mmCIF file of C-alpha atoms in Angstrom:
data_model
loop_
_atom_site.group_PDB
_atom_site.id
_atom_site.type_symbol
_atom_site.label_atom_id
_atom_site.label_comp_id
_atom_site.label_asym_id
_atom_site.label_seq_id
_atom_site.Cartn_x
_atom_site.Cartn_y
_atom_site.Cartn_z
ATOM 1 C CA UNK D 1 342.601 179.737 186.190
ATOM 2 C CA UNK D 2 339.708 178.423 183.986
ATOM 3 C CA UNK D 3 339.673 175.038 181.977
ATOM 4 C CA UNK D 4 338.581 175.748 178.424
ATOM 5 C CA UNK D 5 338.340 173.541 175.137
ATOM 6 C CA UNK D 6 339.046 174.501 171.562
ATOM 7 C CA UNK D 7 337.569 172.948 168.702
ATOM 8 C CA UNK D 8 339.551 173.721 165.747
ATOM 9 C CA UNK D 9 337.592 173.251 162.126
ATOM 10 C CA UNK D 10 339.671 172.279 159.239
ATOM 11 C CA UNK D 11 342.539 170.518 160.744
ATOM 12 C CA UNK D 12 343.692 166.827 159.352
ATOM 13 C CA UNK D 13 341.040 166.460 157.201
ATOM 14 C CA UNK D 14 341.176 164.489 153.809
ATOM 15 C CA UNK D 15 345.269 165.261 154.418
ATOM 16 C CA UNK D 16 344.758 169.095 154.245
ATOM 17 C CA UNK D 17 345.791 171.426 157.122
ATOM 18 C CA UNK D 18 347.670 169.064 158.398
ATOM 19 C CA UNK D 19 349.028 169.585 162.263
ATOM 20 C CA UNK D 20 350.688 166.862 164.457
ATOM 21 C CA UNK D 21 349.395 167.079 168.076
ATOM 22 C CA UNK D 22 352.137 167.183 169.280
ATOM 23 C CA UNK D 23 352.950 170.513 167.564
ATOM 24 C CA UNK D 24 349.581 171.619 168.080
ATOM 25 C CA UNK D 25 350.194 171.048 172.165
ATOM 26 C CA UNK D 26 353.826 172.831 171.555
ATOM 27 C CA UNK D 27 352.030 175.662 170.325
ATOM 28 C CA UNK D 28 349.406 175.926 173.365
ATOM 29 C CA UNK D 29 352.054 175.444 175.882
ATOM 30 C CA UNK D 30 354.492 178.852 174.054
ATOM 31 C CA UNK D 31 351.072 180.600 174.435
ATOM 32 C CA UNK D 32 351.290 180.580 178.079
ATOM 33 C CA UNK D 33 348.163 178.005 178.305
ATOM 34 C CA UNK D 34 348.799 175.221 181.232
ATOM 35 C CA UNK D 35 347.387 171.457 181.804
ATOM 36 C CA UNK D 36 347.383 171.435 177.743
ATOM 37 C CA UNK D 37 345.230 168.181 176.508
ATOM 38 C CA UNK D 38 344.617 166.896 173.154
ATOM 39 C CA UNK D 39 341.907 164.627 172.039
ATOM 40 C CA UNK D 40 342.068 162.784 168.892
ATOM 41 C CA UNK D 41 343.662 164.306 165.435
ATOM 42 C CA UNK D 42 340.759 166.474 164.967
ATOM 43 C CA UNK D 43 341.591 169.561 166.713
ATOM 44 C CA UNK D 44 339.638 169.324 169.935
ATOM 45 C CA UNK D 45 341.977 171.206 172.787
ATOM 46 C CA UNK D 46 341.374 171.168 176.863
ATOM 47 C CA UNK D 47 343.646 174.069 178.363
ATOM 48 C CA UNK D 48 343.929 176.134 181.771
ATOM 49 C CA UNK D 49 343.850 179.830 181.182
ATOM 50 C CA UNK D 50 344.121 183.082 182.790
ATOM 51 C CA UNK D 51 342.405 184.543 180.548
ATOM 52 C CA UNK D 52 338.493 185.216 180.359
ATOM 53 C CA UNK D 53 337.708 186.511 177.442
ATOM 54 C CA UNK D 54 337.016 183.323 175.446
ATOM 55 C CA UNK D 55 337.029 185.705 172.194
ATOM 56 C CA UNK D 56 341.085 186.731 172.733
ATOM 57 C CA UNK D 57 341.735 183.362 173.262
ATOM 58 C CA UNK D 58 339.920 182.216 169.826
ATOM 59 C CA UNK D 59 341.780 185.215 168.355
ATOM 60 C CA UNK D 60 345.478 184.247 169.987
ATOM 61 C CA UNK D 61 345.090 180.244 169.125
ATOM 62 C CA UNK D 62 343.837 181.550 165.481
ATOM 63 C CA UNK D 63 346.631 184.091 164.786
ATOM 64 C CA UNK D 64 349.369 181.581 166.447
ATOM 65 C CA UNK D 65 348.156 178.927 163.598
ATOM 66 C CA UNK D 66 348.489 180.602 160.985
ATOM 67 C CA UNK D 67 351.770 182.419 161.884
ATOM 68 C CA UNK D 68 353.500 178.681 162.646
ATOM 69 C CA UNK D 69 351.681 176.623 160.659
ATOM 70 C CA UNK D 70 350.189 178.904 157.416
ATOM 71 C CA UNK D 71 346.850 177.827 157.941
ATOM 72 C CA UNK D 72 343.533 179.876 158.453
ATOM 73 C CA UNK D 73 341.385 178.111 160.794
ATOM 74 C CA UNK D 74 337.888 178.365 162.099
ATOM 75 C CA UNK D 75 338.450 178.154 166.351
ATOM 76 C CA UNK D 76 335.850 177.883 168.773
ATOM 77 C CA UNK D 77 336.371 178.130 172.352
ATOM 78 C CA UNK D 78 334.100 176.845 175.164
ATOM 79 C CA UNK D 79 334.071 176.832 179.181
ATOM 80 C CA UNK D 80 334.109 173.839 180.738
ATOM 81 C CA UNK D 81 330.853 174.918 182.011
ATOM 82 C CA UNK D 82 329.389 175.612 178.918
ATOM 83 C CA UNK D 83 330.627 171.657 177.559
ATOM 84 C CA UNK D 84 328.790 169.914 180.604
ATOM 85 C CA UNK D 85 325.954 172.068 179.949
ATOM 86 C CA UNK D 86 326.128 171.289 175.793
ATOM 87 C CA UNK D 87 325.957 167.976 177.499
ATOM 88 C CA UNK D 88 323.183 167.719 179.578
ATOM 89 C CA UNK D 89 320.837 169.716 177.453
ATOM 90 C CA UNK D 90 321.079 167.155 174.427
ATOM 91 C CA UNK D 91 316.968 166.802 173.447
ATOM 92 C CA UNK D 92 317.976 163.401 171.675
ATOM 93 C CA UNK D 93 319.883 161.532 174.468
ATOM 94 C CA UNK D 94 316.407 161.202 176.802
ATOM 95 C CA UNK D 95 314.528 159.330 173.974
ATOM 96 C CA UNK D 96 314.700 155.411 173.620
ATOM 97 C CA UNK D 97 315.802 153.542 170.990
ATOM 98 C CA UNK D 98 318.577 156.139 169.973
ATOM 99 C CA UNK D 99 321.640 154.926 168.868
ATOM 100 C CA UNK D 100 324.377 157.767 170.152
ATOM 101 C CA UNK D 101 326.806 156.514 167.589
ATOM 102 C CA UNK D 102 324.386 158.548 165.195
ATOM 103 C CA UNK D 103 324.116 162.108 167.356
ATOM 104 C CA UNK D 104 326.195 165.106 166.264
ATOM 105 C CA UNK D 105 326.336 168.452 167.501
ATOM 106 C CA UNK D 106 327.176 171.547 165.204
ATOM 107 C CA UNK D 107 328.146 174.398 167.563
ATOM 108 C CA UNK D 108 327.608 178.166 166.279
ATOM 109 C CA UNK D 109 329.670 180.799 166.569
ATOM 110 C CA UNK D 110 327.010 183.158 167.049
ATOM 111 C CA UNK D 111 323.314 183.242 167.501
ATOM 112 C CA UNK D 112 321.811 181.593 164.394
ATOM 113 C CA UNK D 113 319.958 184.082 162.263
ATOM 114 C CA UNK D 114 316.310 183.525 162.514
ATOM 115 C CA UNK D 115 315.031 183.517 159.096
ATOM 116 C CA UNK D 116 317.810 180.731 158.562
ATOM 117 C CA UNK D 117 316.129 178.356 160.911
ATOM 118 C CA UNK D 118 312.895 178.283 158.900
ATOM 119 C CA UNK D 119 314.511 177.492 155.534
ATOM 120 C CA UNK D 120 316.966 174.605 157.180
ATOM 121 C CA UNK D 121 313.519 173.384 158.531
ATOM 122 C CA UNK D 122 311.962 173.047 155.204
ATOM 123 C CA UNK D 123 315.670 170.958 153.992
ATOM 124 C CA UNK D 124 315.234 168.678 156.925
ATOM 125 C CA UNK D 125 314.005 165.005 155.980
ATOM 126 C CA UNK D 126 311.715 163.153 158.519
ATOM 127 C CA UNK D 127 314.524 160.967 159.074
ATOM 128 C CA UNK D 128 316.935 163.395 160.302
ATOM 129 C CA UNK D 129 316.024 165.715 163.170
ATOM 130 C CA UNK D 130 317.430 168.450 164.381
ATOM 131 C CA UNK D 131 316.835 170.947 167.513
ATOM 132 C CA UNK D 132 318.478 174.166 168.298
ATOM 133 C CA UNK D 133 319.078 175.076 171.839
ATOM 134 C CA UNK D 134 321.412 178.446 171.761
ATOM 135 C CA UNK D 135 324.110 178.135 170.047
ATOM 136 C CA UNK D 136 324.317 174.432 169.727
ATOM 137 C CA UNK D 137 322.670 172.193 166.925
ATOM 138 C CA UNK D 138 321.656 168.580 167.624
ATOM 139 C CA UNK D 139 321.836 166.338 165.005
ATOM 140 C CA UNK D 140 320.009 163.066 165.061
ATOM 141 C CA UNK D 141 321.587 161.149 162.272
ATOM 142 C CA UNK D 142 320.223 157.389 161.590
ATOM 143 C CA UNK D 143 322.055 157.103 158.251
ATOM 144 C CA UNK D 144 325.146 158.569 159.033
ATOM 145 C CA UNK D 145 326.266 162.412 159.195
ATOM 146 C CA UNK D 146 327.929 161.681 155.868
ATOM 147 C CA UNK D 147 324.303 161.699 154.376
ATOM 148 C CA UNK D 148 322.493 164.484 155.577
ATOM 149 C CA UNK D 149 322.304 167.836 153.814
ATOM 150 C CA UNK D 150 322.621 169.343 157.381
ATOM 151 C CA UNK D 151 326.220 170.235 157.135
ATOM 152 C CA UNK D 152 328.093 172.699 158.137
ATOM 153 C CA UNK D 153 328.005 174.707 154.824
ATOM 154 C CA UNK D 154 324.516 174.864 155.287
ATOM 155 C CA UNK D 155 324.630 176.158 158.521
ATOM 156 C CA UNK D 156 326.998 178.688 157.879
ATOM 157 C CA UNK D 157 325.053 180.085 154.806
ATOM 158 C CA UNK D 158 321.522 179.632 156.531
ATOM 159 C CA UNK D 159 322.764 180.656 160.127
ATOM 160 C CA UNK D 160 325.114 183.379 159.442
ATOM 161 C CA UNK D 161 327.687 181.835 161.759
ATOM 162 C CA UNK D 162 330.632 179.596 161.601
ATOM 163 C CA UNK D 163 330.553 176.170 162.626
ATOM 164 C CA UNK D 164 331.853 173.308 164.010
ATOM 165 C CA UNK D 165 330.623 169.606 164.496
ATOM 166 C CA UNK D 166 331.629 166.885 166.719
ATOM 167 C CA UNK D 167 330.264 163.529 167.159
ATOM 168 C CA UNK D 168 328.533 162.841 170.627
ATOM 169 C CA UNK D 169 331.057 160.429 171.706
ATOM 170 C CA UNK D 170 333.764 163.504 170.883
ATOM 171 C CA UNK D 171 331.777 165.694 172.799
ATOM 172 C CA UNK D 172 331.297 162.838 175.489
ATOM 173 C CA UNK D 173 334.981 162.326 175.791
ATOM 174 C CA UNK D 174 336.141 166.160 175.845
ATOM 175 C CA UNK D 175 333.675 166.468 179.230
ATOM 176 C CA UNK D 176 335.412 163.668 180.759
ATOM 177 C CA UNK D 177 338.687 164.878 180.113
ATOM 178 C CA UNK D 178 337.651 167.993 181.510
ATOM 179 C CA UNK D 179 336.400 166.323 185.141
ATOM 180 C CA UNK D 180 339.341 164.150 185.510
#
């Protein structure tokens, strides 16, 4: 059996697709899923599974959601594996003088489309910084990630992929649930 996380997109936001946690757990738990964790109202998931395609178990959490609750959301599944190494590949967290409460990452569902990159490069303002590394963007955010124009929306228009974002104390807190 594997440990896994889900980040759901789209889920108690501004009071729209709203989902208790509790449900939300319910739900993992009727899909078979064991050791079923939730981490803050956002949508992030920690799960045992016997299943290793991560792309049936996107599809299964996705298609339970909207049966039970009505709502079409965005679900992105990682390995455990794959969060420590989100973790320890951060470009931003090596530097001085950054203040973590200001890193984001946007994780892709797919490869980002090439030509995409450029043109979010030329959007970019000297005081935001960004650096792709697979499928993960870092976001380096010194006036909040309420103020950039790197968003989501743009990265799903540039990139040709859906996204996600979580702050780096979300991401920092979904690895240690994972290891304890």
């Amino acid at each position: 059996m594997a440990t896994y996380i889900a980040l759901l997109r789209g889920i108690n936001v501004s009071g729209r697709n709203t989902i208790k946690m509790i449900d939300l757990k319910q739900l993992f738990i009727e899909l078979g899923y064991r050791k079923v964790t939730s981490y803050i109202q956002s949508g992030n998931m920690i799960f045992d599974s016997n299943i290793t395609e991560q792309s049936e178990i996107e599809q299964q959490i996705k298609n339970a959601i909207n049966q039970t609750f009505g709502y079409s959301v965005h679900v992105l599944v990682l390995s455990k594996k794959y969060l420590a190494a989100i973790f320890k590949s951060n470009p931003f967290i090596q530097k001085t003088n950054i203040d973590t409460s200001k890193l984001h990452v946007t994780l892709l569902s797919d490869e980002p489309f090439s030509e995409g990159i450029e043109q979010i490069k030329e959007l970019s303002t000297n005081q935001d910084a960004f650096e792709i590394i697979d499928i993960c963007i870092y976001l380096y955010c010194p006036n909040g990630y309420g103020n950039i124009k790197l968003n989501n929306i743009l990265f799903e228009r540039k990139l040709k992929s859906s996204a996600t974002t979580r702050n780096w104390n979300t991401i920092s807190k979904l690895r240690e649930l994972c290891n304890s």
